[in-house]
Short mmCIF file of C-alpha atoms and ligand atoms in Angstrom, two decimals:
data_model
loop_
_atom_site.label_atom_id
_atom_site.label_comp_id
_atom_site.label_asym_id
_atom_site.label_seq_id
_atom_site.Cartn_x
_atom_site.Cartn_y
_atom_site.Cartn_z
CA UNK A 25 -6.18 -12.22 10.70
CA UNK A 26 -5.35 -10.49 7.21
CA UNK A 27 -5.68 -6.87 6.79
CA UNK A 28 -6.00 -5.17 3.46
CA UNK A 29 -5.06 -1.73 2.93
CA UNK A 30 -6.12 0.01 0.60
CA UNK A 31 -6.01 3.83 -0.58
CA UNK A 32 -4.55 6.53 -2.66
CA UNK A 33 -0.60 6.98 -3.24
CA UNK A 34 0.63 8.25 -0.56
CA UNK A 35 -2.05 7.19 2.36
CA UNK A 36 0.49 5.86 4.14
CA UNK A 37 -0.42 2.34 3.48
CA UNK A 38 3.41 1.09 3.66
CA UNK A 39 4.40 3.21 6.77
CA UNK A 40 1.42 2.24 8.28
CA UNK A 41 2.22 -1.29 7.17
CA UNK A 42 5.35 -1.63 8.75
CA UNK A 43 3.99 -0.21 11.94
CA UNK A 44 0.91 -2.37 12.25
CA UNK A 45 3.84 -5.44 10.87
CA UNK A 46 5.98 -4.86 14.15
CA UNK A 47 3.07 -4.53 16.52
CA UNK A 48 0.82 -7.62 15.41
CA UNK A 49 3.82 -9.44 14.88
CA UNK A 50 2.70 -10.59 11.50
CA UNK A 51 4.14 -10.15 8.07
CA UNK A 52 3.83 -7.48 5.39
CA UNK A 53 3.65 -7.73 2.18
CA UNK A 54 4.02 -4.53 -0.34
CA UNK A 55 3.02 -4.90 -3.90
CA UNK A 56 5.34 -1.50 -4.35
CA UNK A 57 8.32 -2.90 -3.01
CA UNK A 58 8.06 -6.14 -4.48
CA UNK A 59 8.10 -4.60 -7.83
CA UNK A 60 10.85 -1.89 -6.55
CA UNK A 61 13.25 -5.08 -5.66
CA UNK A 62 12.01 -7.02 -9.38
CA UNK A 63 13.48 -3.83 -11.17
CA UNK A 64 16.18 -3.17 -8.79
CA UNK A 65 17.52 -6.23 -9.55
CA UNK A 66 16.79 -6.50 -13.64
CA UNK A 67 14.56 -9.80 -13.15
CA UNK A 68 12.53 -10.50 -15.64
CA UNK A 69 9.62 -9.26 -13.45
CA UNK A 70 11.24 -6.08 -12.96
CA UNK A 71 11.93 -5.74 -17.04
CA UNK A 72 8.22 -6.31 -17.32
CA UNK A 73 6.89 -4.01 -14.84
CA UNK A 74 9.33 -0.88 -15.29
CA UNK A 75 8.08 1.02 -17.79
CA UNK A 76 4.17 0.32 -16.09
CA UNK A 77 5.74 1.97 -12.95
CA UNK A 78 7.49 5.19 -14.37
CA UNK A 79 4.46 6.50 -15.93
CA UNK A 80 2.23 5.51 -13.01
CA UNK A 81 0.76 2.98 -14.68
CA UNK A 82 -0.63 0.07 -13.35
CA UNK A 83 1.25 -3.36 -13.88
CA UNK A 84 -0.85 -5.52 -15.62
CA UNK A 85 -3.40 -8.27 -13.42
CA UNK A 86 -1.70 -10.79 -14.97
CA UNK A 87 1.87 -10.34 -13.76
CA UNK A 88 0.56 -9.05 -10.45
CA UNK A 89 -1.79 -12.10 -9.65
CA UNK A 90 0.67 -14.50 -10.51
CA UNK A 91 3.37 -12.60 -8.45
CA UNK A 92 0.89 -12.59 -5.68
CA UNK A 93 -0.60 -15.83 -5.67
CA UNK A 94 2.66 -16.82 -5.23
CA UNK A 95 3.78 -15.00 -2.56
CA UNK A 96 0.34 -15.42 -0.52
CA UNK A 97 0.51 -19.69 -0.60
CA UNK A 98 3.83 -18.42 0.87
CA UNK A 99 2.31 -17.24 3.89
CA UNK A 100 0.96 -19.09 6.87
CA UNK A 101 -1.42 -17.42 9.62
CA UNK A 102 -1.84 -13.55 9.46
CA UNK A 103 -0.23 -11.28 7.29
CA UNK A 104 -0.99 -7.88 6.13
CA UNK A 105 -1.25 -6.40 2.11
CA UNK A 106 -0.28 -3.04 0.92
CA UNK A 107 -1.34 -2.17 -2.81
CA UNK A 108 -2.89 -5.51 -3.54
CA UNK A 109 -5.76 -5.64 -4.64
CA UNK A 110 -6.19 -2.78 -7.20
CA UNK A 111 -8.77 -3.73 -9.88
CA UNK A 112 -11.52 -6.20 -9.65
CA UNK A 113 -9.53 -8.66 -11.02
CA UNK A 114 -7.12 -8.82 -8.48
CA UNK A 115 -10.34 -8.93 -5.99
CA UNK A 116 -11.29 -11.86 -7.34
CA UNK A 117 -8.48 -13.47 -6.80
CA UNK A 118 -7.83 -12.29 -3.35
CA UNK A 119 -11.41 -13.81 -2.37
CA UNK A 120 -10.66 -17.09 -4.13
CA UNK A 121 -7.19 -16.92 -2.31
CA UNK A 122 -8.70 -16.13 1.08
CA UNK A 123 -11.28 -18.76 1.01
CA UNK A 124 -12.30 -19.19 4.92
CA UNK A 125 -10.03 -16.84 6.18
CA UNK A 126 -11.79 -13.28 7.59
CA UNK A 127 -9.95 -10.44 6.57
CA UNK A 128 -10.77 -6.87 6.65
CA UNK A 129 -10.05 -3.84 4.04
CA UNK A 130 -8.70 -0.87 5.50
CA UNK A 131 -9.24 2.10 3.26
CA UNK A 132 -7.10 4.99 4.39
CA UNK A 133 -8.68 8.34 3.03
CA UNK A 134 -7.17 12.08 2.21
CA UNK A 135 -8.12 14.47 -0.15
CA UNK A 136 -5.77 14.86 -3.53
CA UNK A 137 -4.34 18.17 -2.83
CA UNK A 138 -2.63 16.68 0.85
CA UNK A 139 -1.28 13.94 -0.54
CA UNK A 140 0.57 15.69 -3.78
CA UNK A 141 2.45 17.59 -1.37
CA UNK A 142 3.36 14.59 1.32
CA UNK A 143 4.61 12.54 -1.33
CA UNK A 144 7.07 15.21 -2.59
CA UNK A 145 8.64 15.21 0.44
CA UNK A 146 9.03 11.65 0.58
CA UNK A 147 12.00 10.04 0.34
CA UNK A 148 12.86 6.48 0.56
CA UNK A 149 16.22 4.42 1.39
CA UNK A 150 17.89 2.93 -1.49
CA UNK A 151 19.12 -0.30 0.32
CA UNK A 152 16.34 -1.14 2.90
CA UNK A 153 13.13 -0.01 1.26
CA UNK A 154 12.80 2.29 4.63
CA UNK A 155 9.88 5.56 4.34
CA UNK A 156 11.03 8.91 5.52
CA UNK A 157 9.19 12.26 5.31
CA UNK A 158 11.11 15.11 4.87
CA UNK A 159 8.99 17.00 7.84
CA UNK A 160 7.15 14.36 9.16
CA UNK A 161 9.42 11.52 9.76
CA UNK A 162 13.31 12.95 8.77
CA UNK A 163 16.01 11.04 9.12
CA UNK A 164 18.29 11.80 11.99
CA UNK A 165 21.67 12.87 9.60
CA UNK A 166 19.97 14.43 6.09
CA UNK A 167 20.14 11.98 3.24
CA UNK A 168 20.90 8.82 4.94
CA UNK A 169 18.76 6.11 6.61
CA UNK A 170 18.72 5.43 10.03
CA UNK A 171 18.50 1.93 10.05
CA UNK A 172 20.87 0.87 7.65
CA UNK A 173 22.70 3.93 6.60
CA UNK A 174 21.85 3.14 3.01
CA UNK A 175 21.01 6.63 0.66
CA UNK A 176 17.93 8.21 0.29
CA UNK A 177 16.37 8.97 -2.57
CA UNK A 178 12.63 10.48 -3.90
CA UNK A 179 10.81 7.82 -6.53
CA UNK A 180 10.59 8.94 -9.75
CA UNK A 181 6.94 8.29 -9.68
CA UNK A 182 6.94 11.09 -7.26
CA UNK A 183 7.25 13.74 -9.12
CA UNK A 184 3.88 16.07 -9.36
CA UNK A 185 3.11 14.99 -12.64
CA UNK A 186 3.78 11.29 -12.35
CA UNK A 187 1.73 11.57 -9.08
CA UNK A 188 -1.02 13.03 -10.80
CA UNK A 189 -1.79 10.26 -13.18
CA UNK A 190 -1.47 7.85 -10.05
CA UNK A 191 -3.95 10.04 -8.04
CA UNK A 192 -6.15 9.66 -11.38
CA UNK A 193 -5.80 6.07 -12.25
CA UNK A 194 -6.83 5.47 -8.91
CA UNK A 195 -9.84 7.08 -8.34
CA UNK A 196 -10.93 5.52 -11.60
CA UNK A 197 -10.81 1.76 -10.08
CA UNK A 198 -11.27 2.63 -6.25
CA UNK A 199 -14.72 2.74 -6.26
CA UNK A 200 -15.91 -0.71 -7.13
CA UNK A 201 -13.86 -2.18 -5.20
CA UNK A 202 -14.68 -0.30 -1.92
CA UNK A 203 -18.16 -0.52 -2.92
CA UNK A 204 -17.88 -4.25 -2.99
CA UNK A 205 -16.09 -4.62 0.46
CA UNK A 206 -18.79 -2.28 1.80
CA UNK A 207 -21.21 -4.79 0.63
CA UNK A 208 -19.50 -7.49 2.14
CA UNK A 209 -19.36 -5.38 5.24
CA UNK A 210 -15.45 -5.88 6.17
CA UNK A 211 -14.48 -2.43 4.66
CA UNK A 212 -13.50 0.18 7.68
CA UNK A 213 -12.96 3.17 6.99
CA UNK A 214 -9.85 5.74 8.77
CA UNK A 215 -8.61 9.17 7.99
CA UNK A 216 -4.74 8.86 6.91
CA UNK A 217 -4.01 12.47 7.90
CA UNK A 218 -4.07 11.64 11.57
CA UNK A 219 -0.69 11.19 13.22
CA UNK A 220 0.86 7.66 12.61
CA UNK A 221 -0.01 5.58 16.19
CA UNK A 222 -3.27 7.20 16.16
CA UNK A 223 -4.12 5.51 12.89
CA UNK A 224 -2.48 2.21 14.26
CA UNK A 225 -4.65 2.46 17.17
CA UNK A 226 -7.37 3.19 15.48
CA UNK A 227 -7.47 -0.07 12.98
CA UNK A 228 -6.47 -1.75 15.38
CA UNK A 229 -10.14 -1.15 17.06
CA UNK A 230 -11.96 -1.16 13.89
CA UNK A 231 -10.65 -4.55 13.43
CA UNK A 232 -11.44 -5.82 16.09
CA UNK A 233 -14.32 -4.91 17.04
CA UNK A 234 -16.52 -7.05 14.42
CA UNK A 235 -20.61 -5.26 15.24
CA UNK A 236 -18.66 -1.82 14.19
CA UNK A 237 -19.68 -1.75 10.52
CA UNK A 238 -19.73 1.66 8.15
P1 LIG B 320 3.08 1.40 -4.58
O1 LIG B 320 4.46 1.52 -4.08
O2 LIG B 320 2.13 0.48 -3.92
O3 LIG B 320 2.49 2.87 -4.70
P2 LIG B 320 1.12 3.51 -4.19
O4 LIG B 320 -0.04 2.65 -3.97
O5 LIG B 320 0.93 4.60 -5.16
O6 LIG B 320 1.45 3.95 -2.74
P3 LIG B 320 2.70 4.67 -2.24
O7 LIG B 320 3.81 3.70 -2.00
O8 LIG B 320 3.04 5.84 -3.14
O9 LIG B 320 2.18 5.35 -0.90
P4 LIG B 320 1.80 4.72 0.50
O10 LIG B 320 0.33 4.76 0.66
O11 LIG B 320 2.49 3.43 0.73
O12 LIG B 320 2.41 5.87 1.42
P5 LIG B 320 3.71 5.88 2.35
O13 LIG B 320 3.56 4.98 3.52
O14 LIG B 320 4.96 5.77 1.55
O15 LIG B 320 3.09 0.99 -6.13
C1 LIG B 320 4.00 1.58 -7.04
C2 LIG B 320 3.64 1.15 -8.45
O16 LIG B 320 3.72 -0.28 -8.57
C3 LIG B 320 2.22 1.49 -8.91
O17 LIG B 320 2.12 2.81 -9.41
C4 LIG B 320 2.01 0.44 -10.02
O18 LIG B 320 2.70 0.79 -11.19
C5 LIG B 320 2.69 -0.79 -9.42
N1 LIG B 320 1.74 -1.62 -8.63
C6 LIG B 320 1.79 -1.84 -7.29
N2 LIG B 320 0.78 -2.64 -6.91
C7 LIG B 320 0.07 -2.94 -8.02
C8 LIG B 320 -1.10 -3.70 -8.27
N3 LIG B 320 -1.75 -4.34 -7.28
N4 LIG B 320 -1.57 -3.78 -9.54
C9 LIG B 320 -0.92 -3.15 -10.55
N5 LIG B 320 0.20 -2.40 -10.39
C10 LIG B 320 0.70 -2.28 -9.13
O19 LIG B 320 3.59 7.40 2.93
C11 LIG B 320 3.74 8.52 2.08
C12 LIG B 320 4.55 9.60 2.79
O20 LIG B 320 3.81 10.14 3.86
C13 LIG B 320 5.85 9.08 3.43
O21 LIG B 320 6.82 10.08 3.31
C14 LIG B 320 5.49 8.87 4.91
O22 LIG B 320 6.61 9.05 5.73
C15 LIG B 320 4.44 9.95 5.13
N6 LIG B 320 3.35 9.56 6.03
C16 LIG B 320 2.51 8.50 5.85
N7 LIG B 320 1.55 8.49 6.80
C17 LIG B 320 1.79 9.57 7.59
C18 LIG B 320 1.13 10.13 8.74
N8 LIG B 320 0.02 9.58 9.25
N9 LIG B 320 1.64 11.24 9.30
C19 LIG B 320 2.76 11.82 8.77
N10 LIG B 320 3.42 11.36 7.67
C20 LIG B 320 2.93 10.26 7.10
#
């Protein structure tokens, strides 16, 4: 089984990753913090993606479909994607990539104005990669993770106006693409406002239960 999901910055699509990652006992892969580790780490995929990622860009298809052809021939059995694909391109090659295997899109919805706010109180760990919300989901001492005790710190592509221009761009390619999995019927659709194991539990159903089509 491969799920897809797909949605807005700040959806939740990498907590929600890591939660669905533990429970089916399948991998994740993040797009976000695949790129975060590139540039992290001065590769020359990092050099090349930076400057995309400050200004909320997106990285161009070529350097993300190589990237993620790559790390998809990787991967045996299930495996879940967070911020792959993003433009048709990328669709195309997901479907040439997938071939025979079913997979579903999971498009986590919330309106603009919610998600501005949740992602400036977002702050992420330094070392591990690891999601914390400033209300939601704190960390037990402030400013330091709890699972590796590395330091927290907010993106810079979370600040309002960065955010903005992500909120923008995506809006601009979302709806072909979730037209097209519509079409193809595998697109399920969940509210990312709900609290976190409801939204597990939820695609979790949606998933598996295969006449359930929207
Ligand atoms: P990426 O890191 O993928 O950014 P994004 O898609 O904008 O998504 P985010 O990581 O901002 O949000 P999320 O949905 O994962 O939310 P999260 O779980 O953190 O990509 C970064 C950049 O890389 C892009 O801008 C682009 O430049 C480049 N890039 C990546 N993929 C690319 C591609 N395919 N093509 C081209 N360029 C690409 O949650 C947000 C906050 O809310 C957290 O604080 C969390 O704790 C909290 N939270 C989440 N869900 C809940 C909930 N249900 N209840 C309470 N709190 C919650």
């Amino acid at each position: 089984m491969v799920i897809v999901l797909f949605g807005a910055p700040g959806v939740g699509k990498g907590t929600i990753g890591n939660l669905l990652s533990k429970d089916l006992k399948i991998p994740l892969v993040s797009t976000g913090d695949i790129l975060r580790r590139n540039v992290k780490e001065a590769t020359e995929l990092g050099s090349k993606a930076k400057s995309f990622m400050e200004k909320g860009a997106l990285v161009p298809d070529e350097i993300i479909i190589k990237m993620m052809t790559k790390e998809i021939s990787r991967l045996k059995g299930g495996f879940i994607l967070d911020g792959f694909p993003r433009t048709f391109n990328q669709v195309r090659k997901l479907e040439e990539a997938m071939s025979d295997n079913s997979y579903y899109i999971v498009n986590l919805k919330a309106e603009d104005d919610f998600l501005i706010k949740r992602l400036s109180d977002r702050r992420i760990c330094k070392n591990c990669g690891a999601i914390y919300h400033l209300v939601n989901i704190p960390p037990k001492k402030e400013g330091i993770c709890d699972r590796c005790g590395g330091r927290l710190y907010q993106r810079e592509d979370d600040r309002e106006d960065v955010v903005k221009e992500r909120l923008a761009l995506f809006h601009t390619k979302a709806r072909p693409i979730t037209d097209y999995y519509e079409k193809r019927r595998i697109l399920r659709n969940v509210g990312a406002s709900l609290p976190l194991q409801e939204i597990v539990d939820l695609i979790k159903e949606k998933i598996k239960d295969d006449s359930h089509q929207e």
